[in-house]
Short mmCIF file of C-alpha atoms in Angstrom, two decimals:
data_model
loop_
_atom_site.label_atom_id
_atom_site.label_comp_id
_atom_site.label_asym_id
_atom_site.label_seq_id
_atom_site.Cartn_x
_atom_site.Cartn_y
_atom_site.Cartn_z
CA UNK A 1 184.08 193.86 41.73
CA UNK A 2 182.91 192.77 38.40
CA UNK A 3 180.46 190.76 38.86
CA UNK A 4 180.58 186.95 37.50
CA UNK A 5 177.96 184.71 36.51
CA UNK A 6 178.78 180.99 38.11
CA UNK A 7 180.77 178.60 36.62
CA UNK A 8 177.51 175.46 36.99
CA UNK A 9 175.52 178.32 35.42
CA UNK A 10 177.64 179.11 32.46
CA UNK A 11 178.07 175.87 31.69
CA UNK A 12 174.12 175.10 32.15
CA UNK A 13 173.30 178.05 29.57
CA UNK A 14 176.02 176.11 27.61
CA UNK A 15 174.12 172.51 28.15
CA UNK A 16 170.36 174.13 27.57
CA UNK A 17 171.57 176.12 24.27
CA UNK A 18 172.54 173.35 22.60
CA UNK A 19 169.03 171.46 23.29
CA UNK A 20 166.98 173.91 22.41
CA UNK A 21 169.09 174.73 19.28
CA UNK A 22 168.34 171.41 18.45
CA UNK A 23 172.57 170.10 18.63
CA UNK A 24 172.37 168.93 22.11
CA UNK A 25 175.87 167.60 23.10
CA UNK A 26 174.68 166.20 26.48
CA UNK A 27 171.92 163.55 27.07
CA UNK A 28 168.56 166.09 26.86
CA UNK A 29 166.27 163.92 28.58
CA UNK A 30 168.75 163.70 31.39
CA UNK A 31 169.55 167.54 31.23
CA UNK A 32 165.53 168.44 31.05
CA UNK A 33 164.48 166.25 33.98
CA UNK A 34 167.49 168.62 36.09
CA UNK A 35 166.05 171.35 35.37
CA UNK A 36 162.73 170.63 35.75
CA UNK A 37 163.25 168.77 39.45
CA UNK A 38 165.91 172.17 40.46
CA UNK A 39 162.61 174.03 39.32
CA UNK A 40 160.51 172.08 41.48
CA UNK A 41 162.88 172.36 44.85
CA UNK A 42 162.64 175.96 44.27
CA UNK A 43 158.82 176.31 44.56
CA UNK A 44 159.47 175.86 48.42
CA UNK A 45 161.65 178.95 48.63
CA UNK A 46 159.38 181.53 46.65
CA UNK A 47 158.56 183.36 49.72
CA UNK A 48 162.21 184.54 50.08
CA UNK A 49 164.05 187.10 47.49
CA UNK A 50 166.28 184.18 46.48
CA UNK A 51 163.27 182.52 45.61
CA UNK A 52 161.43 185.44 43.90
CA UNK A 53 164.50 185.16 41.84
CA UNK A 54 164.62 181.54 41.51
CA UNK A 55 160.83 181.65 40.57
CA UNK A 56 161.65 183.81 37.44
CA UNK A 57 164.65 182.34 36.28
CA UNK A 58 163.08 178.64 36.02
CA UNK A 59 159.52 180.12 34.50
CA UNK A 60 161.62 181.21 32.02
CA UNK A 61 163.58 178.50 31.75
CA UNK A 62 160.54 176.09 31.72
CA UNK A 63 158.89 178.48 28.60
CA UNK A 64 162.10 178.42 26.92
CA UNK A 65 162.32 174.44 26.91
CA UNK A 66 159.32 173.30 26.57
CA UNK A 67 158.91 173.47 22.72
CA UNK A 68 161.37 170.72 22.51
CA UNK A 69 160.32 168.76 24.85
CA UNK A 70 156.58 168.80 23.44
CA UNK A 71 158.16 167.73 19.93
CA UNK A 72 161.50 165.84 20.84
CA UNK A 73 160.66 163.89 24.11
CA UNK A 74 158.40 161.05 24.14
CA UNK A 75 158.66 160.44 28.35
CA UNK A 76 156.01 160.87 30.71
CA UNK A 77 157.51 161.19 33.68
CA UNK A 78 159.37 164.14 32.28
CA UNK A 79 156.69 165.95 30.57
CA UNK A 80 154.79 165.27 34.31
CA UNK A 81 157.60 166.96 36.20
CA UNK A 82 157.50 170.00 33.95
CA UNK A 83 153.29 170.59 34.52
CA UNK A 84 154.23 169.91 38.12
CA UNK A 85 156.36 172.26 38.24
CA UNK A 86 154.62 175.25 36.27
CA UNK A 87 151.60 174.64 37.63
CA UNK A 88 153.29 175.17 40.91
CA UNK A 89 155.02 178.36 39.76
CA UNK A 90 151.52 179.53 38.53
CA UNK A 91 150.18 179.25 41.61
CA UNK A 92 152.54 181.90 43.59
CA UNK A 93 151.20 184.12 40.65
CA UNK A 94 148.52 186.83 40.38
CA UNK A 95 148.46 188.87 37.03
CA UNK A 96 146.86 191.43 38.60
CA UNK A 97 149.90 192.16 40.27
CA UNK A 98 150.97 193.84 37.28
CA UNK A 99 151.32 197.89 37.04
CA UNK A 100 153.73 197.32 33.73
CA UNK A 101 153.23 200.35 30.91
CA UNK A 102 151.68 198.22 27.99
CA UNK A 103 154.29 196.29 25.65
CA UNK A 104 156.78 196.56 28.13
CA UNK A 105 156.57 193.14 29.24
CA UNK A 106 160.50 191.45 27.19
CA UNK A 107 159.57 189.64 23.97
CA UNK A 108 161.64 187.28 22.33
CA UNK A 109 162.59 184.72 24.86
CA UNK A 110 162.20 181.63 23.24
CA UNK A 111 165.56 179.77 22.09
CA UNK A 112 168.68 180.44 23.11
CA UNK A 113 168.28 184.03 24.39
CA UNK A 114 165.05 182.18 26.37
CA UNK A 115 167.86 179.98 27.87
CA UNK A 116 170.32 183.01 28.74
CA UNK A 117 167.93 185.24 30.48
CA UNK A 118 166.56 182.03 32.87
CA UNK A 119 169.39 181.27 33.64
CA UNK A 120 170.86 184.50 34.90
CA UNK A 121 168.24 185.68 36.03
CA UNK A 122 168.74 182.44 38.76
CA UNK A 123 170.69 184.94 40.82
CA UNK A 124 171.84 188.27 41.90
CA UNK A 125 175.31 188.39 40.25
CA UNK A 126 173.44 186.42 37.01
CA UNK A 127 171.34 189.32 36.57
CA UNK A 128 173.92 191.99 36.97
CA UNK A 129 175.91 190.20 34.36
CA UNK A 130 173.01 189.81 32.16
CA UNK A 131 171.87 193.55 32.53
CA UNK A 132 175.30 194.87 31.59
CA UNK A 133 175.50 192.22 28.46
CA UNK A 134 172.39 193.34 27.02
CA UNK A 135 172.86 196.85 28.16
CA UNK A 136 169.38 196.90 30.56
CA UNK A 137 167.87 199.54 32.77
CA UNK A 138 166.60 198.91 36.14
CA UNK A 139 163.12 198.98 35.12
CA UNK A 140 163.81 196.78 32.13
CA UNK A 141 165.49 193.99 34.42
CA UNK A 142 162.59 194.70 36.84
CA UNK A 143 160.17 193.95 33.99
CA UNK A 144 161.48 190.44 33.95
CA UNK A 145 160.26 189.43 37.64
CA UNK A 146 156.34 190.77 36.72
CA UNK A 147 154.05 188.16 38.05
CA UNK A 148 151.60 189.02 34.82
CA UNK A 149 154.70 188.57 32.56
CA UNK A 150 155.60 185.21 34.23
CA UNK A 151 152.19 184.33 34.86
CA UNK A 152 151.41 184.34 31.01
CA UNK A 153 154.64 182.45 30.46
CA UNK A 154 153.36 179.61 32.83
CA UNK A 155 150.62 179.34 30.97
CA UNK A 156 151.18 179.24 27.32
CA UNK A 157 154.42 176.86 28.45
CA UNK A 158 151.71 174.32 30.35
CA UNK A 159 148.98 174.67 27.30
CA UNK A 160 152.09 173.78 25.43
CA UNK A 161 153.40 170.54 27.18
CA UNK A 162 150.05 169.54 27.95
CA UNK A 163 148.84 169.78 24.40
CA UNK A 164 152.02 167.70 23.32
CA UNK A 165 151.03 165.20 26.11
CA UNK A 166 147.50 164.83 24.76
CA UNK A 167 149.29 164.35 21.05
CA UNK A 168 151.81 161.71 22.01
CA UNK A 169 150.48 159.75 24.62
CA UNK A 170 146.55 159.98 24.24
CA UNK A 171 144.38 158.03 21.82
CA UNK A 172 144.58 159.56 18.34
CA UNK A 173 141.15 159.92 16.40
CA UNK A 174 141.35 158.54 12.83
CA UNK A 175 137.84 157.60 12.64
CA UNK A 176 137.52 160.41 9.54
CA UNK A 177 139.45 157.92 7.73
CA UNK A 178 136.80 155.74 7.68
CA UNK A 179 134.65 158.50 4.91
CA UNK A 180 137.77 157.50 2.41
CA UNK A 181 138.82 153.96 2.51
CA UNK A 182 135.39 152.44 3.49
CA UNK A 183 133.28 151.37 0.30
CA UNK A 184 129.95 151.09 0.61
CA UNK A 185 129.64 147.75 0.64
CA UNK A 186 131.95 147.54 3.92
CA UNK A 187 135.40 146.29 1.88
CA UNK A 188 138.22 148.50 2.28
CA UNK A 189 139.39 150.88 -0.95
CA UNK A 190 143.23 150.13 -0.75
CA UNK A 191 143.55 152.39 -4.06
CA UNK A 192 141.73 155.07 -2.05
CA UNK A 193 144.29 154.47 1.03
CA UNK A 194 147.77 154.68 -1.71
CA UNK A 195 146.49 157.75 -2.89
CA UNK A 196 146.64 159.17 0.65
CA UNK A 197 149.87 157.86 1.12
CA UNK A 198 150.89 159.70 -1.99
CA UNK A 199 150.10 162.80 -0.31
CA UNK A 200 152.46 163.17 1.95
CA UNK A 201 152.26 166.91 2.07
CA UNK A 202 149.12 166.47 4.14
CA UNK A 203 151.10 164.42 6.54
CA UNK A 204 149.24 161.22 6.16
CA UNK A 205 151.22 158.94 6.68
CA UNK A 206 151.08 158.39 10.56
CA UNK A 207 147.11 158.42 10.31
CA UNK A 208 147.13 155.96 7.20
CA UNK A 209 149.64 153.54 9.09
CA UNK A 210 147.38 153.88 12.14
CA UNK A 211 144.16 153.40 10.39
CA UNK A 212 145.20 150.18 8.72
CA UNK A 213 147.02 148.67 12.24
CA UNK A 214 143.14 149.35 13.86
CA UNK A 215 141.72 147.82 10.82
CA UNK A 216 143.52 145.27 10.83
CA UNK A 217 143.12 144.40 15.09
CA UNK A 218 139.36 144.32 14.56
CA UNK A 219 139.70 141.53 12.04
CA UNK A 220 137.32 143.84 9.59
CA UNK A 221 139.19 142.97 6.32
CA UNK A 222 138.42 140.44 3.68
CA UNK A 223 140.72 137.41 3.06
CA UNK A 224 141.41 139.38 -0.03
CA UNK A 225 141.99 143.12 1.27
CA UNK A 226 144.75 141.84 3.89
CA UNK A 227 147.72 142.08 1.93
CA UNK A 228 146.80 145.49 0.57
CA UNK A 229 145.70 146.78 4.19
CA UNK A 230 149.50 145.51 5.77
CA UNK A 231 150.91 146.62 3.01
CA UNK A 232 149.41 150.14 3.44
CA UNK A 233 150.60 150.21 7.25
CA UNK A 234 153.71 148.98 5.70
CA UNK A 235 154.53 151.96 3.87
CA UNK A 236 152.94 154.16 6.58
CA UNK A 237 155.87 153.63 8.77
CA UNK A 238 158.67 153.72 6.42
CA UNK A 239 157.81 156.76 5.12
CA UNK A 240 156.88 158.36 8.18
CA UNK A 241 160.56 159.28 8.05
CA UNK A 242 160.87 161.69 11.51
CA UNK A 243 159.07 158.92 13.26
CA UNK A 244 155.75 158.44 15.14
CA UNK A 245 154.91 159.25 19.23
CA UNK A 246 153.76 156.06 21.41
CA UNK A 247 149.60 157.71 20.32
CA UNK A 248 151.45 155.47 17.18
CA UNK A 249 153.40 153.00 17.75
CA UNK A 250 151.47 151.28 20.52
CA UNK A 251 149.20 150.25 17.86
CA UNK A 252 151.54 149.75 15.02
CA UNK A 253 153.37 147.16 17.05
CA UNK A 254 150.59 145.22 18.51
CA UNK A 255 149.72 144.84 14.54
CA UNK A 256 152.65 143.75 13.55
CA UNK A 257 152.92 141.22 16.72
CA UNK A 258 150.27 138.99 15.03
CA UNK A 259 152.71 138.08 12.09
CA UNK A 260 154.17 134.51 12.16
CA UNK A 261 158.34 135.82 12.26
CA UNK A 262 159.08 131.69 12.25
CA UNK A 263 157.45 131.33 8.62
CA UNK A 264 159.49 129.60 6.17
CA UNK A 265 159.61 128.88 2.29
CA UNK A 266 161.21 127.54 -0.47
CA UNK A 267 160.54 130.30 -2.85
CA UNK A 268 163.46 132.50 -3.81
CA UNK A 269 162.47 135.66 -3.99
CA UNK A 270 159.25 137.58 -3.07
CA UNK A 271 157.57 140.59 -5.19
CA UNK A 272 157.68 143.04 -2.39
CA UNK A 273 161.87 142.80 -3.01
CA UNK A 274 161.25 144.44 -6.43
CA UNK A 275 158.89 147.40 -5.41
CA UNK A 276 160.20 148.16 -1.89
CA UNK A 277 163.33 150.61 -2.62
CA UNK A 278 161.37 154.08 -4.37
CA UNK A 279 157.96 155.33 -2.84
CA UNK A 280 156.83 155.40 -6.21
CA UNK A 281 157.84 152.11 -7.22
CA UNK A 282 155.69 150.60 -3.91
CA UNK A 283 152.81 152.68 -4.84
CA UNK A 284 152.46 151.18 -8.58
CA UNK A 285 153.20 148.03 -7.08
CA UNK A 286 149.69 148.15 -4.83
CA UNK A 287 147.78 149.54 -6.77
CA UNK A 288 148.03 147.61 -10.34
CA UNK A 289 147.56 144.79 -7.68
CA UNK A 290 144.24 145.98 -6.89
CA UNK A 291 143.34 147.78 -9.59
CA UNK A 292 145.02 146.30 -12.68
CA UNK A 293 142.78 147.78 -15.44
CA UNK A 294 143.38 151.10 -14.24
CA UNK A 295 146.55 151.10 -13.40
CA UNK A 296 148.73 148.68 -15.89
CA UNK A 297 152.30 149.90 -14.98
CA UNK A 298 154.32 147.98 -12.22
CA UNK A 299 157.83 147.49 -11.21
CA UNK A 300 157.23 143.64 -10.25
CA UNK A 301 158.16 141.03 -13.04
CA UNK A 302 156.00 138.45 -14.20
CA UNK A 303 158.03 135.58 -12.63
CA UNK A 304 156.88 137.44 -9.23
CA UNK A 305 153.61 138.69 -9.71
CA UNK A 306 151.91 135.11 -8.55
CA UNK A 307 149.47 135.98 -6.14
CA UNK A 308 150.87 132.60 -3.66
CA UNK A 309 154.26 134.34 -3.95
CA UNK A 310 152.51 138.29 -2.62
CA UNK A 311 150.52 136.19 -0.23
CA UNK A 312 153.40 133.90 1.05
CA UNK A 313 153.63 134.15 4.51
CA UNK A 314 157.62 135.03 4.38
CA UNK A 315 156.70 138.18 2.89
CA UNK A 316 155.01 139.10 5.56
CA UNK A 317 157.56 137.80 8.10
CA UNK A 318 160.24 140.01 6.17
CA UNK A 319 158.09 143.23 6.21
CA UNK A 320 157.07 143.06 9.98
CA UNK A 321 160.80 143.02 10.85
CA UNK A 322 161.85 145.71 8.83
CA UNK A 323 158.77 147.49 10.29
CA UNK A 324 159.52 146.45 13.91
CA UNK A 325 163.37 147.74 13.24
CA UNK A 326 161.91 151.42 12.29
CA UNK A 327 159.89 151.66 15.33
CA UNK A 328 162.83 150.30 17.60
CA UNK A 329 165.03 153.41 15.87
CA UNK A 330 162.38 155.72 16.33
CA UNK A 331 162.47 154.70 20.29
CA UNK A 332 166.03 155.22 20.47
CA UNK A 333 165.80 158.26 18.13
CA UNK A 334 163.24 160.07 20.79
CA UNK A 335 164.80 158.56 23.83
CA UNK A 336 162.51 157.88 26.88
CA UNK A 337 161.30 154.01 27.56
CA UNK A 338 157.55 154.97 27.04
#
């Protein structure tokens, strides 16, 4: 008989090709933390050919996934389950085990083909299906199932996720920020800090907003630096258009929890509403506010450039919500509670 690779199995390739692709049409998070706890189950059976199988199939699998979870998932629990789980495969593994001809170990298994070989590999029909599909020979298919092969796998997928957890859940070190935007006479250089924001090809914007949110919780910041400093962390997160992890946001938010949302005025209009629609326009804004002389051009009017109308505390009320709003999207954006 022909042999026939399992319905659940197509469709899982099906599920796992999407997420990795990056167009996942089911929930990743939910489809991940399957695989990752089927991976697990199957540590208990790698004693038996089923679960010599299993044991390649879901290395694979785990390698071939866990680029997107390092950049796409910001949940603990699930980035737990998959170290758990390779770290469990990598222990029924001994690289010495290999007698492989050099370079004959597969290449290419990240993305979608990643996904396909896993998967088939799950099983005996899987693999005769995948053998004949990408016209194999025994010792070729046999390659796949090399502890040395999977062994490496393991552990550039664990480096990986582990890496990724340090990244997006540890405490991120901006202290080298301090060189740039700390004058010697202790203020804070918010010209300096614009300038960095302007460079956003040096991806500064996370460490800028961050920066400013710590500044800003120590209470080191003259009456007269605070608008520029929330300002700064301001533009930080709305330009830090693909979001920030929760090494971030924890932060961000706790700064912009100490702004009075309840504040209310009579004026009209405030000069941030004039300034807050082009990068550009924001960036003249703050700095001919700080450094007029120097930099003369600015998109806010006369009528608005009072300093009681930049200082009024409705301003401030206005940008912390709009600021709170982008890092509730970038929560449901990543998914995960954390």
């Amino acid at each position: 008989m022909t042999p026939v690779l399992p319905d659940d199995h197509s469709q899982l390739i099906s599920d796992l090709s999407g997420i990795v692709s990056d167009y996942p049409y089911v929930d990743p998070e939910e489809a991940l933390a399957a695989l990752a706890g089927d991976a697990a189950d199957a540590l208990g059976r790698v004693g038996s050919p089923e679960g010599r199988r299993e044991r390649t199939g879901y290395t694979i699998l785990l390698y071939a996934t866990c680029w997107y979870v390092a950049s796409r998932v910001f949940n603990k629990s699930l980035f737990d389950s998959y170290m758990e789980a390779l770290d469990g495969f990598r222990a029924t593994l001994d690289p010495d085990e290999c007698t492989c001809p050099a370079d004959s170990h597969p290449s290419g298994l990240d993305s979608e083909y990643g996904v396909s070989a896993g998967v088939s590999l799950l099983t005996g029909a899987g693999r005769a299906v995948f053998a004949g599909d990408y016209d194999l020979e025994d010792e070729e298919l046999a390659a796949f199932d090399c502890e040395g092969f999977l062994a490496d796998l393991a552990d550039q997928a664990e480096d990986h996720v582990r890496d990724a957890y340090r990244s997006n859940f540890g405490r991120v070190d901006v202290s080298y920020l301090d060189a740039q935007f700390v004058r010697d006479d202790g203020g804070i250089d918010i010209v300096a800090m614009q300038e960095a924001l302007r460079r956003s090809w040096e991806n500064n914007t996370g460490p800028v907003a961050l920066w400013s949110a710590r500044r800003w919780l120590s209470g080191q910041v003259r009456d007269e630096e605070r608008l520029g400093l929330f300002l700064c962390m301001w533009m930080g997160i709305a330009q830090s258009y693909a979001g920030l992890p929760p090494s971030y946001t924890r932060e961000l938010a706790a700064a912009l929890d100490t702004v009075d949302l309840d504040a209310s005025c009579d004026h009209p209009k405030h000069p941030w509403s004039t300034a807050d629609r082009f990068v550009q326009s924001r960036y003249r804004a703050v700095v001919h506010l700080y450094a007029p002389e120097d930099h003369p051009d600015t998109p806010v009017p006369a009528e608005l450039s009072a300093r009681e109308l930049w200082e009024c505390p409705v301003q401030y009320a206005e940008l912390a919500r709009k600021a709170q709003e982008d890092l509730q999207g970038w929560g449901v954006m990543c998914g995960g509670e954390d």
